[in-house]
Coordinates of C-alpha atoms and ligand atoms in Angstrom, one line a residue:
M17 CA 0.0 0.0 0.0
Q18 CA 1.2 3.5 -0.8
T19 CA 1.7 6.0 2.0
A20 CA 0.3 9.4 2.6
N21 CA 3.7 10.8 1.6
D22 CA 3.4 9.1 -1.8
L23 CA 0.2 10.9 -2.3
R24 CA 1.7 14.2 -1.3
D25 CA 4.5 13.7 -3.8
L26 CA 2.1 12.8 -6.5
L27 CA 0.0 15.9 -5.9
K28 CA 3.2 18.0 -6.2
R29 CA 3.9 16.4 -9.5
I30 CA 0.5 16.9 -11.1
D31 CA -0.1 20.5 -9.8
R32 CA -1.0 22.9 -12.6
R33 CA -1.3 20.2 -15.1
S34 CA -4.6 19.7 -17.0
Y35 CA -7.5 18.1 -15.0
P36 CA -7.4 14.5 -16.3
A37 CA -4.0 14.1 -14.6
Y38 CA -6.0 13.8 -11.3
K39 CA -6.9 10.3 -12.5
D40 CA -3.4 9.2 -11.3
T41 CA -4.5 9.7 -7.7
R42 CA -6.7 6.6 -7.8
G43 CA -5.6 4.2 -5.2
A44 CA -5.3 3.6 -1.4
Y45 CA -3.0 5.5 0.9
Q46 CA -2.1 4.8 4.5
F47 CA -2.7 7.8 6.7
P48 CA -2.1 7.9 10.4
G49 CA -4.9 5.8 11.9
Y50 CA -6.8 5.1 8.6
V51 CA -6.6 4.3 5.0
L52 CA -7.8 6.9 2.5
S53 CA -9.0 5.3 -0.8
I54 CA -9.6 7.4 -3.9
D55 CA -12.2 5.2 -5.7
H56 CA -13.3 7.4 -8.6
V57 CA -11.9 10.6 -9.9
Q58 CA -14.2 13.1 -11.7
G59 CA -13.4 13.9 -15.3
D60 CA -13.6 17.7 -14.9
P61 CA -14.3 20.2 -12.1
F62 CA -18.0 20.5 -13.2
A63 CA -18.7 16.8 -13.3
A64 CA -20.1 14.8 -10.4
P65 CA -17.5 15.0 -7.6
S66 CA -14.9 12.3 -7.0
R67 CA -15.7 9.4 -4.7
L68 CA -13.5 8.6 -1.7
S69 CA -13.7 6.2 1.2
I70 CA -12.1 6.1 4.6
H71 CA -11.2 2.8 6.2
V72 CA -10.5 2.5 9.9
Q73 CA -9.5 -0.9 11.3
G74 CA -11.7 -2.3 14.1
R75 CA -9.0 -2.1 16.8
R76 CA -8.3 1.5 15.9
A77 CA -12.0 2.6 15.7
A78 CA -12.5 0.6 18.9
F79 CA -16.3 0.7 19.1
P80 CA -17.5 -1.6 21.8
R81 CA -19.2 -4.6 20.3
D82 CA -22.4 -3.9 22.3
L83 CA -22.9 -0.9 20.1
Y84 CA -23.0 -2.8 16.9
Q85 CA -23.5 -6.6 17.3
V86 CA -27.3 -6.4 17.0
P87 CA -28.3 -5.3 13.4
C88 CA -30.7 -2.6 14.5
R89 CA -28.0 -1.1 16.8
R90 CA -25.5 -1.2 14.0
V91 CA -27.7 0.6 11.6
A92 CA -28.3 3.3 14.2
L93 CA -24.6 3.6 15.0
Q94 CA -23.8 3.9 11.3
D95 CA -26.4 6.6 10.9
E96 CA -25.0 8.5 13.9
L97 CA -21.5 8.3 12.6
T98 CA -22.6 9.5 9.2
R99 CA -24.4 12.5 10.8
R100 CA -21.3 13.3 12.8
F101 CA -19.0 13.2 9.9
A102 CA -21.5 15.3 7.8
R103 CA -21.5 18.0 10.5
Q104 CA -17.7 18.2 10.4
A105 CA -17.6 18.1 6.7
A106 CA -20.3 20.9 6.3
R107 CA -18.0 23.3 8.1
L108 CA -15.1 22.6 5.9
S109 CA -16.8 22.2 2.6
F110 CA -15.8 24.8 0.0
Q111 CA -13.1 26.1 2.3
A112 CA -10.7 25.0 -0.4
K113 CA -11.5 27.1 -3.5
G114 CA -11.6 26.8 -7.3
S115 CA -13.9 26.5 -10.2
G116 CA -17.1 24.3 -10.4
Q117 CA -17.4 21.8 -7.5
S118 CA -13.9 22.5 -6.3
G119 CA -13.6 22.1 -2.6
L120 CA -16.9 20.3 -2.0
I121 CA -16.8 17.8 0.9
A122 CA -20.0 15.8 1.3
V123 CA -21.5 12.7 2.7
S124 CA -25.1 11.6 2.8
R125 CA -27.5 14.2 4.1
C126 CA -29.6 12.2 6.5
G127 CA -33.1 13.3 7.1
Q128 CA -35.3 12.4 10.1
E129 CA -35.4 8.7 9.3
V130 CA -32.7 6.3 10.3
L131 CA -31.8 4.2 7.2
E132 CA -29.2 1.7 6.3
R133 CA -26.9 3.5 3.8
T134 CA -23.9 2.8 1.7
A135 CA -22.4 6.0 3.3
C136 CA -21.2 4.1 6.4
R137 CA -20.6 0.5 7.1
L138 CA -19.3 -1.1 10.2
D139 CA -18.4 -4.8 9.7
P140 CA -19.9 -6.8 12.5
A141 CA -17.2 -9.4 12.5
S142 CA -14.1 -7.2 12.5
G143 CA -15.4 -3.9 13.7
D144 CA -13.8 -2.3 10.7
L145 CA -15.4 1.0 9.7
L146 CA -15.9 2.3 6.2
L147 CA -17.1 5.8 5.4
R148 CA -17.8 7.1 1.9
L149 CA -17.6 10.7 0.9
E150 CA -17.5 12.9 -2.1
V151 CA -14.9 15.5 -2.8
G152 CA -14.7 18.1 -5.5
F153 CA -11.1 18.0 -6.7
P154 CA -10.0 21.7 -7.0
A155 CA -9.0 23.4 -10.2
N156 CA -8.6 26.8 -11.6
G157 CA -10.5 26.6 -14.8
R158 CA -9.4 23.2 -15.9
T159 CA -6.0 23.4 -14.4
I160 CA -5.3 21.2 -11.4
N161 CA -4.9 23.1 -8.1
A162 CA -3.3 20.3 -6.1
R163 CA -2.3 22.6 -3.2
E164 CA -6.0 23.1 -2.5
L165 CA -6.6 19.3 -2.7
E166 CA -3.7 18.8 -0.3
K167 CA -5.4 21.2 2.1
I168 CA -8.5 18.9 2.0
L169 CA -6.8 15.5 2.1
F170 CA -4.1 16.4 4.7
G171 CA -5.8 19.2 6.6
F172 CA -9.6 18.9 6.6
L173 CA -10.3 15.2 6.3
P174 CA -8.0 14.1 9.1
R175 CA -9.9 16.5 11.4
C176 CA -13.3 15.1 10.3
V177 CA -12.1 11.5 10.8
Q178 CA -10.6 12.3 14.2
A179 CA -13.7 14.0 15.4
S180 CA -16.2 11.4 14.3
L181 CA -14.8 7.9 13.6
F182 CA -12.8 7.0 16.7
Y183 CA -14.7 5.8 19.7
R184 CA -12.2 7.3 22.1
E185 CA -12.3 10.8 20.7
A186 CA -16.1 10.9 20.4
D187 CA -18.9 11.8 22.6
A188 CA -19.9 8.3 23.3
E189 CA -23.2 9.0 25.1
G190 CA -24.9 10.0 21.9
M191 CA -23.9 6.8 20.3
W192 CA -25.3 4.7 23.1
A193 CA -28.5 6.7 23.1
A194 CA -28.9 6.2 19.3
A195 CA -28.3 2.4 19.6
D196 CA -30.6 2.0 22.6
L197 CA -33.4 4.0 20.9
A198 CA -33.1 1.7 17.9
E199 CA -33.5 -1.3 20.1
D200 CA -36.5 0.2 21.8
Q201 CA -38.1 1.0 18.4
L202 CA -37.6 -2.5 17.2
Y203 CA -39.0 -3.8 20.5
I204 CA -42.2 -1.8 20.0
R205 CA -42.5 -2.9 16.4
E206 CA -42.1 -6.5 17.4
Q207 CA -44.6 -6.2 20.3
L208 CA -47.4 -4.9 18.0
P209 CA -48.7 -8.2 16.7
R210 CA -48.6 -9.8 20.2
L211 CA -50.7 -6.9 21.5
G212 CA -53.1 -7.2 18.6
L213 CA -52.1 -3.7 17.4
C214 CA -51.1 -2.4 14.0
A215 CA -49.6 0.9 15.2
F216 CA -48.5 2.7 18.4
V217 CA -48.3 6.4 19.1
A218 CA -46.6 7.3 22.3
D219 CA -47.9 9.9 24.7
G220 CA -45.9 13.1 24.3
S221 CA -45.1 12.5 20.7
I222 CA -44.9 15.6 18.4
L223 CA -46.6 14.7 15.2
P224 CA -46.8 17.9 13.1
R225 CA -43.8 19.1 11.2
A226 CA -42.4 22.6 11.2
S227 CA -43.7 23.4 7.7
G228 CA -44.5 21.9 4.3
V229 CA -40.8 22.0 3.4
S230 CA -39.3 21.1 6.8
D231 CA -39.4 17.7 8.3
L232 CA -38.3 19.0 11.7
P233 CA -40.8 18.9 14.6
M234 CA -43.2 21.9 14.9
E235 CA -42.4 24.1 17.8
G236 CA -45.2 24.7 20.3
A237 CA -47.3 21.8 19.0
V238 CA -49.8 20.1 21.1
P239 CA -48.2 16.8 22.3
F240 CA -50.0 13.6 21.6
R241 CA -52.1 12.0 24.3
S242 CA -53.9 8.7 24.0
P243 CA -57.5 8.4 24.9
A244 CA -57.9 6.2 28.0
E245 CA -59.8 3.5 26.1
L246 CA -56.9 2.9 23.7
S247 CA -54.0 3.5 26.1
V248 CA -51.3 0.8 26.2
A249 CA -48.2 0.7 28.3
L250 CA -44.9 -1.0 27.3
D251 CA -41.7 -1.6 29.2
L252 CA -38.9 -0.8 26.8
P253 CA -35.6 -2.5 27.0
H254 CA -33.8 0.8 27.6
G255 CA -36.3 3.7 27.8
G256 CA -38.3 2.4 30.7
R257 CA -42.1 2.4 30.8
I258 CA -43.9 4.2 28.1
S259 CA -47.6 4.7 27.4
G260 CA -49.5 5.7 24.3
M261 CA -52.3 4.9 21.9
G262 CA -52.4 1.4 20.5
I263 CA -54.4 1.2 17.2
P264 CA -55.9 -2.2 17.3
K265 CA -55.8 -4.5 14.2
G266 CA -58.9 -4.3 12.1
V267 CA -60.6 -1.3 10.6
T268 CA -60.0 2.1 12.3
L269 CA -61.6 5.3 11.3
I270 CA -60.2 8.7 12.1
V271 CA -62.8 11.4 12.0
G272 CA -63.1 15.0 13.1
G273 CA -63.6 18.5 11.8
G274 CA -61.3 20.1 9.2
Y275 CA -58.0 21.2 10.5
H276 CA -58.2 19.1 13.7
G277 CA -55.1 17.0 13.0
K278 CA -56.4 13.9 11.1
S279 CA -54.0 14.0 8.2
T280 CA -51.1 14.8 10.5
L281 CA -51.8 11.7 12.6
L282 CA -52.1 9.6 9.4
K283 CA -48.8 11.0 8.0
A284 CA -47.1 10.1 11.2
L285 CA -48.3 6.6 11.0
E286 CA -47.1 6.4 7.4
M287 CA -43.6 7.4 8.3
G288 CA -43.9 5.2 11.4
A289 CA -42.8 2.4 9.2
Y290 CA -39.3 3.8 9.7
D291 CA -37.3 4.7 12.8
H292 CA -36.8 8.3 13.6
V293 CA -33.8 10.0 15.2
R294 CA -33.7 11.4 18.7
G295 CA -35.4 14.7 19.0
D296 CA -37.7 14.1 16.1
G297 CA -40.9 13.9 18.1
R298 CA -41.9 10.7 16.4
E299 CA -39.3 8.4 18.0
H300 CA -42.0 6.2 19.5
V301 CA -44.5 6.5 16.7
I302 CA -44.3 3.0 15.3
A303 CA -46.3 1.2 12.6
G304 CA -45.7 -2.2 11.3
E305 CA -43.0 -2.0 8.7
A306 CA -45.4 -3.3 6.1
A307 CA -47.7 -0.3 6.4
V308 CA -48.6 1.1 3.0
K309 CA -50.1 4.5 2.2
I310 CA -52.9 4.1 -0.4
R311 CA -53.9 7.0 -2.6
A312 CA -55.4 7.9 -5.9
E313 CA -52.7 8.4 -8.6
D314 CA -54.4 9.6 -11.8
G315 CA -52.2 9.1 -14.8
R316 CA -50.0 6.3 -13.6
G317 CA -49.4 3.3 -15.8
I318 CA -50.7 -0.1 -14.7
R319 CA -49.5 -3.4 -16.2
R320 CA -51.6 -6.5 -15.7
T321 CA -52.7 -5.8 -12.2
D322 CA -55.8 -7.8 -11.1
I323 CA -58.1 -5.2 -9.9
S324 CA -61.3 -7.3 -10.4
M325 CA -62.1 -7.3 -6.7
F326 CA -62.8 -3.6 -7.1
I327 CA -63.6 -3.0 -10.7
R328 CA -65.2 -5.3 -13.3
D329 CA -67.4 -5.2 -16.3
L330 CA -66.0 -2.0 -17.8
P331 CA -68.2 -0.6 -20.6
N332 CA -65.2 -1.1 -23.0
G333 CA -65.0 -4.7 -22.1
K334 CA -61.4 -4.4 -20.8
D335 CA -60.1 -7.2 -18.8
T336 CA -59.8 -6.1 -15.2
A337 CA -58.2 -9.3 -14.0
A338 CA -55.1 -8.2 -15.8
F339 CA -55.7 -4.5 -16.1
T340 CA -53.4 -2.5 -18.3
T341 CA -53.4 1.2 -19.0
E342 CA -51.0 4.0 -19.7
D343 CA -53.2 6.5 -18.0
A344 CA -55.2 5.3 -15.0
S345 CA -58.2 7.1 -13.6
G346 CA -58.5 8.0 -9.9
S347 CA -60.4 4.9 -9.0
T348 CA -58.5 2.4 -11.2
S349 CA -55.2 3.8 -9.9
Q350 CA -56.3 3.5 -6.3
A351 CA -57.6 0.0 -6.9
A352 CA -54.3 -1.0 -8.4
N353 CA -52.4 0.6 -5.5
V354 CA -54.4 -1.6 -3.0
V355 CA -53.9 -4.8 -4.9
E356 CA -50.2 -4.1 -5.5
A357 CA -49.8 -3.4 -1.8
M358 CA -51.4 -6.8 -1.1
E359 CA -48.9 -8.4 -3.5
A360 CA -46.1 -6.6 -1.7
G361 CA -47.2 -8.1 1.6
A362 CA -48.9 -5.1 3.2
S363 CA -50.2 -5.6 6.7
L364 CA -51.7 -2.2 7.1
L365 CA -53.3 0.2 4.6
L366 CA -53.3 3.9 5.4
I367 CA -55.9 6.0 3.5
D368 CA -56.7 9.7 3.6
E369 CA -59.8 10.9 2.0
D370 CA -57.9 14.1 1.0
T371 CA -56.0 12.0 -1.5
S372 CA -58.6 9.4 -2.5
A373 CA -60.9 9.0 -5.4
T374 CA -64.4 9.5 -3.9
N375 CA -66.0 6.9 -6.2
F376 CA -63.5 4.4 -5.1
M377 CA -64.1 4.9 -1.4
V378 CA -67.9 5.0 -1.1
R379 CA -71.2 5.1 -3.0
D380 CA -74.0 6.7 -1.1
E381 CA -77.4 5.1 -0.7
L382 CA -79.3 7.4 -3.0
M383 CA -76.8 6.9 -5.7
Q384 CA -77.1 3.1 -5.3
R385 CA -80.8 3.4 -5.7
V386 CA -80.6 5.5 -8.9
I387 CA -77.7 3.7 -10.5
H388 CA -78.2 0.0 -9.9
R389 CA -75.2 -2.1 -8.9
D390 CA -75.3 -3.9 -12.3
M391 CA -74.6 -0.6 -14.0
E392 CA -71.6 0.3 -11.8
P393 CA -68.3 -1.3 -12.4
I394 CA -66.8 -0.2 -9.1
T395 CA -67.2 -2.1 -5.9
P396 CA -66.1 0.6 -3.5
F397 CA -63.4 0.1 -0.9
I398 CA -66.0 0.3 1.9
D399 CA -67.5 -3.0 0.6
R400 CA -64.1 -4.8 0.7
V401 CA -62.4 -3.3 3.7
R402 CA -63.9 -6.0 6.1
A403 CA -62.9 -8.9 3.9
L404 CA -59.4 -7.4 3.6
Y405 CA -59.0 -7.9 7.3
D406 CA -61.1 -11.1 7.8
D407 CA -59.6 -13.0 4.8
Y408 CA -56.1 -11.5 4.4
G409 CA -55.3 -10.1 7.8
I410 CA -54.8 -6.6 6.4
S411 CA -55.8 -3.8 8.7
T412 CA -56.9 -0.4 7.5
V413 CA -56.7 3.1 9.1
I414 CA -58.9 5.6 7.2
V415 CA -59.2 9.3 7.6
A416 CA -62.8 10.1 6.6
G417 CA -64.2 13.4 7.7
S418 CA -67.1 13.6 5.3
S419 CA -68.7 10.2 4.9
G420 CA -70.4 8.5 7.8
A421 CA -70.8 5.3 5.9
Y422 CA -67.5 3.9 7.3
F423 CA -69.0 4.0 10.8
H424 CA -70.8 0.8 9.9
V425 CA -67.7 -1.1 9.0
A426 CA -65.1 0.3 11.4
D427 CA -64.1 -1.5 14.6
H428 CA -62.7 1.6 16.2
I429 CA -63.5 5.3 15.6
I430 CA -61.1 7.9 16.8
Q431 CA -62.1 11.6 16.7
M432 CA -59.4 14.2 16.4
D433 CA -60.5 17.1 18.5
R434 CA -58.2 20.1 18.5
Y435 CA -55.3 17.7 17.9
A436 CA -56.4 15.4 20.8
P437 CA -57.7 11.9 19.9
R438 CA -60.9 10.7 21.5
D439 CA -62.3 7.2 21.3
I440 CA -65.9 7.8 20.1
T441 CA -66.5 4.2 19.0
A442 CA -69.6 3.6 21.2
L443 CA -71.1 7.0 20.4
A444 CA -70.6 6.7 16.6
K445 CA -71.8 3.1 16.5
G446 CA -75.0 4.1 18.3
E447 CA -75.7 6.9 15.8
A448 CA -74.9 4.5 12.9
A449 CA -77.4 2.0 14.2
A450 CA -80.1 4.6 13.7
F451 CA -79.1 4.7 10.0
P452 CA -78.9 1.1 9.0
L453 CA -77.4 0.4 5.6
R454 CA -80.1 -1.0 3.3
S455 CA -77.9 -2.1 0.4
A456 CA -77.2 -5.8 -0.1
P457 CA -73.9 -7.0 1.1
P458 CA -71.3 -7.2 -1.7
E459 CA -70.5 -10.5 -3.4
P460 CA -67.3 -12.0 -2.2
A461 CA -64.4 -11.7 -4.6
P462 CA -61.8 -14.4 -5.3
P463 CA -58.3 -13.6 -4.2
P464 CA -56.4 -11.5 -6.7
S465 CA -53.9 -13.2 -9.0
F466 CA -50.3 -12.1 -8.6
D467 CA -49.1 -13.9 -11.6
R468 CA -46.9 -11.2 -13.2
R469 CA -43.6 -12.2 -14.7
P470 CA -41.5 -9.2 -15.8
R471 CA -39.4 -9.4 -18.9
P472 CA -36.2 -7.4 -19.6
S473 CA -36.9 -3.9 -20.9
P474 CA -35.1 -2.3 -23.8
E475 CA -35.4 1.2 -22.1
L476 CA -33.5 0.0 -19.1
R477 CA -30.8 -1.8 -21.0
G478 CA -28.8 1.3 -22.2
S479 CA -25.2 1.0 -23.1
E480 CA -22.5 -0.7 -21.1
R481 CA -22.2 2.2 -18.7
V482 CA -25.3 2.7 -16.6
K483 CA -26.8 6.2 -16.6
L484 CA -28.6 6.6 -13.3
K485 CA -29.8 9.8 -11.7
S486 CA -31.9 10.1 -8.5
L487 CA -34.5 12.8 -8.8
G488 CA -34.7 13.0 -5.1
R489 CA -38.0 11.7 -3.7
D490 CA -39.7 12.4 -7.0
G491 CA -38.2 9.4 -8.8
V492 CA -35.2 8.0 -10.6
A493 CA -34.0 8.0 -14.2
V494 CA -32.3 4.9 -15.4
N495 CA -30.9 5.0 -18.9
R496 CA -33.9 5.9 -21.1
E497 CA -36.5 5.2 -18.5
T498 CA -37.8 7.7 -15.9
V499 CA -39.8 6.3 -13.0
D500 CA -42.2 8.7 -11.4
L501 CA -42.3 8.1 -7.7
R502 CA -43.9 11.4 -6.6
Y503 CA -47.0 9.7 -5.3
V504 CA -45.1 6.9 -3.5
E505 CA -45.4 8.9 -0.3
Q506 CA -43.5 6.6 2.0
L507 CA -40.3 7.0 0.1
A508 CA -38.2 8.8 2.7
D509 CA -35.0 9.8 1.0
G510 CA -33.5 10.5 -2.5
E511 CA -30.9 7.8 -1.8
Q512 CA -33.7 5.3 -1.6
S513 CA -34.8 6.4 -5.1
A514 CA -31.2 5.8 -6.3
A515 CA -31.2 2.4 -4.7
L516 CA -34.5 1.6 -6.5
G517 CA -32.9 2.6 -9.8
W518 CA -30.1 0.2 -9.1
C519 CA -32.6 -2.5 -8.2
L520 CA -34.1 -2.1 -11.7
V521 CA -30.6 -2.3 -13.2
Y522 CA -29.7 -5.4 -11.2
A523 CA -33.0 -7.1 -11.9
Q524 CA -32.7 -6.3 -15.6
R525 CA -29.2 -7.9 -15.7
H526 CA -29.8 -10.9 -13.5
L527 CA -33.4 -11.6 -12.7
L528 CA -36.0 -10.5 -15.3
D529 CA -36.5 -13.5 -17.5
G530 CA -40.3 -13.7 -18.0
R531 CA -40.4 -16.8 -15.7
R532 CA -39.8 -15.4 -12.3
T533 CA -42.8 -13.6 -10.8
L534 CA -42.5 -10.0 -9.6
R535 CA -42.6 -11.4 -6.1
E536 CA -39.7 -13.7 -6.7
V537 CA -37.7 -10.9 -8.3
V538 CA -38.2 -8.7 -5.2
D539 CA -37.5 -11.6 -2.9
A540 CA -34.2 -12.1 -4.7
L541 CA -33.3 -8.4 -4.4
E542 CA -34.0 -8.4 -0.7
R543 CA -32.0 -11.5 -0.1
L544 CA -29.1 -9.9 -1.9
M545 CA -29.3 -6.7 0.2
D546 CA -29.7 -8.8 3.4
R547 CA -26.7 -10.9 2.6
E548 CA -24.2 -8.5 1.0
G549 CA -25.6 -5.1 1.7
L550 CA -26.7 -2.4 -0.6
D551 CA -23.3 -2.2 -2.3
A552 CA -24.1 -5.5 -4.0
L553 CA -26.8 -3.8 -6.1
C554 CA -24.4 -1.8 -8.3
E555 CA -21.5 -3.4 -10.2
S556 CA -20.3 0.2 -10.6
R557 CA -16.6 0.6 -11.4
G558 CA -16.7 4.3 -10.4
G559 CA -17.0 3.7 -6.7
I560 CA -20.2 2.9 -4.9
P561 CA -22.8 5.8 -4.9
F562 CA -24.7 7.0 -1.9
L563 CA -27.7 4.6 -1.5
A564 CA -30.2 4.1 1.2
R565 CA -32.2 0.9 1.7
P566 CA -35.8 1.0 0.4
R567 CA -38.5 -1.0 1.9
R568 CA -39.9 -4.0 0.1
Q569 CA -43.1 -2.1 -0.5
E570 CA -41.3 0.7 -2.4
I571 CA -39.4 -1.8 -4.5
F572 CA -42.7 -3.2 -5.7
A573 CA -44.0 0.4 -6.2
C574 CA -40.9 1.2 -8.3
F575 CA -41.3 -1.9 -10.6
D576 CA -45.0 -1.2 -10.8
R577 CA -44.3 2.3 -12.1
C578 CA -41.6 1.4 -14.5
R579 CA -43.6 1.8 -17.7
S580 CA -41.3 0.0 -20.1
L581 CA -41.3 -3.1 -18.0
K582 CA -43.5 -5.8 -19.5
L583 CA -45.2 -7.8 -16.8
Ligands
ADP4 P1 -57.1 17.7 9.0 O1 -56.5 16.6 8.2 O2 -57.9 17.3 10.2 O3 -57.8 18.8 8.2 P2 -54.3 18.5 9.5 O4 -53.8 17.2 10.0 O5 -54.0 18.8 8.1 O6 -55.9 18.5 9.7 O7 -53.8 19.6 10.4 C1 -54.2 21.0 10.2 C2 -53.1 21.9 10.7 O8 -52.9 21.7 12.1 C3 -51.7 21.6 10.1 O9 -51.2 22.9 9.7 C4 -50.9 21.0 11.1 O10 -49.5 21.3 11.0 C5 -51.5 21.5 12.4 N1 -51.4 20.5 13.5 C6 -51.6 19.2 13.4 N2 -51.4 18.6 14.6 C7 -51.0 19.6 15.5 C8 -50.6 19.6 16.8 N3 -50.6 18.5 17.5 N4 -50.3 20.8 17.4 C9 -50.3 21.9 16.6 N5 -50.6 22.0 15.4 C10 -51.0 20.8 14.8
MG5 MG1 -56.7 16.3 6.1

């Protein structure tokens, strides 16, 4: 292995030469306490920055095994280390100067969710630590300014590494707190089924966010407090006794006046599929990890999804058992979203009337009298929601402020009253009894077919070099295909979009053969990530990009929205 001094000499030699001479810096260099690896060098100062990684041996990093042996603790520790490094890097970024991206020092920008990322990996066997970062190699115009790069590699980076990647140098308390919280969160998630719950919202939680563009907690918000009827207490492995609202399995209705906090509660449940960092306010808002937000998504493409449990006998005679369209309506898109969520193994559906197609959700009595069932292709969700639970074990939480019809089918009814939940089940059921439903019960539907076998797509193939660009939470562009994920609301991070793009690329190369079902493809991708980590998704020569692990449900959602994929 080359030494740091070798690198210093090299930098002296290439100073003031033209930019491509930077390519010679590729390689690994032993610095005091760590190895700096230059994995990919950008082609010019305006291109995507160079990719570097820092490797610290286990005995040097010296993190106690108790911090990382358990997988959930390890993910939390990796997240904590990434955030620490990012804080250091942010102060030093662009302190070295030059044209284009010169001087940039960046690692993953973590949001409020704690995710497994390629940015940082701690090997559970050896304790070895790997941290990835991007650096804009400095130039004046297109002339190498190696003195500025020297400042970064020999001045700034060692400071960042010292301050964040060695246990002895660091504020250890925060690391233990992060790992302990992760274990508490996992504990709650695992207890949910045993307690007959599909979600838990701790007392004292802060659900609303600072603004539509900030995911930080709202200041001065009304803290959450469970109604007595739904209150559950848990003894956490680390955090002591905690109480909060347990949402029972089955069908739960959230009602209340406009602006009383219904959607805010639902949104918190949606993101409760993930763990949140300390100080977020939603640390102990936990939904089963297979919770799926269902909404209308006009215009999405659908390929061979069996929506016949909701829609059949279309006037154009189209087959709804393998429904295909390039431009779905509100109701067909929402029906497809439900069935595809079932295919993805959803245990809980989360629905907000604000983002639903009305004709998919209900059909009122008067309308049923005027337009007879035979004339209506849609069996609304209200007629299927019970069977979803009774036959498939899939619970539903629905926000419905405007239709009382759901009172009849709900097991529990929660009213949001000035941001405080109240259990009004008895009251609402009493009122509902005075308005019995006269319509005949719906015909039972056979289980949907999930027999979809994706074939390779010419749009995804591209040339030898993969062109992949994350569009943040809006989607991902892979070669000639752009996948629109704007309405996949539980996508938490742009790095998840990037990982989804790599899932497509990997599947295209290794898995899509027209024989494996979509489920088998996704199973294989998940096994790969479980076994070898996210890195295994990309056979990228130019260093591993920043990726965050998507949930199984979002992998399905991505494949379902990849229009060129023939299923
Ligand atoms: P609804 O869906 O019932 O119409 P929302 O959930 O959209 O209501 O909430 C309305 C407004 O109230 C939002 O601006 C939200 O940020 C704010 N809000 C929600 N919960 C709280 C709370 N606990 N404390 C303070 N403000 C809140
Ligand atoms: Mg609302």
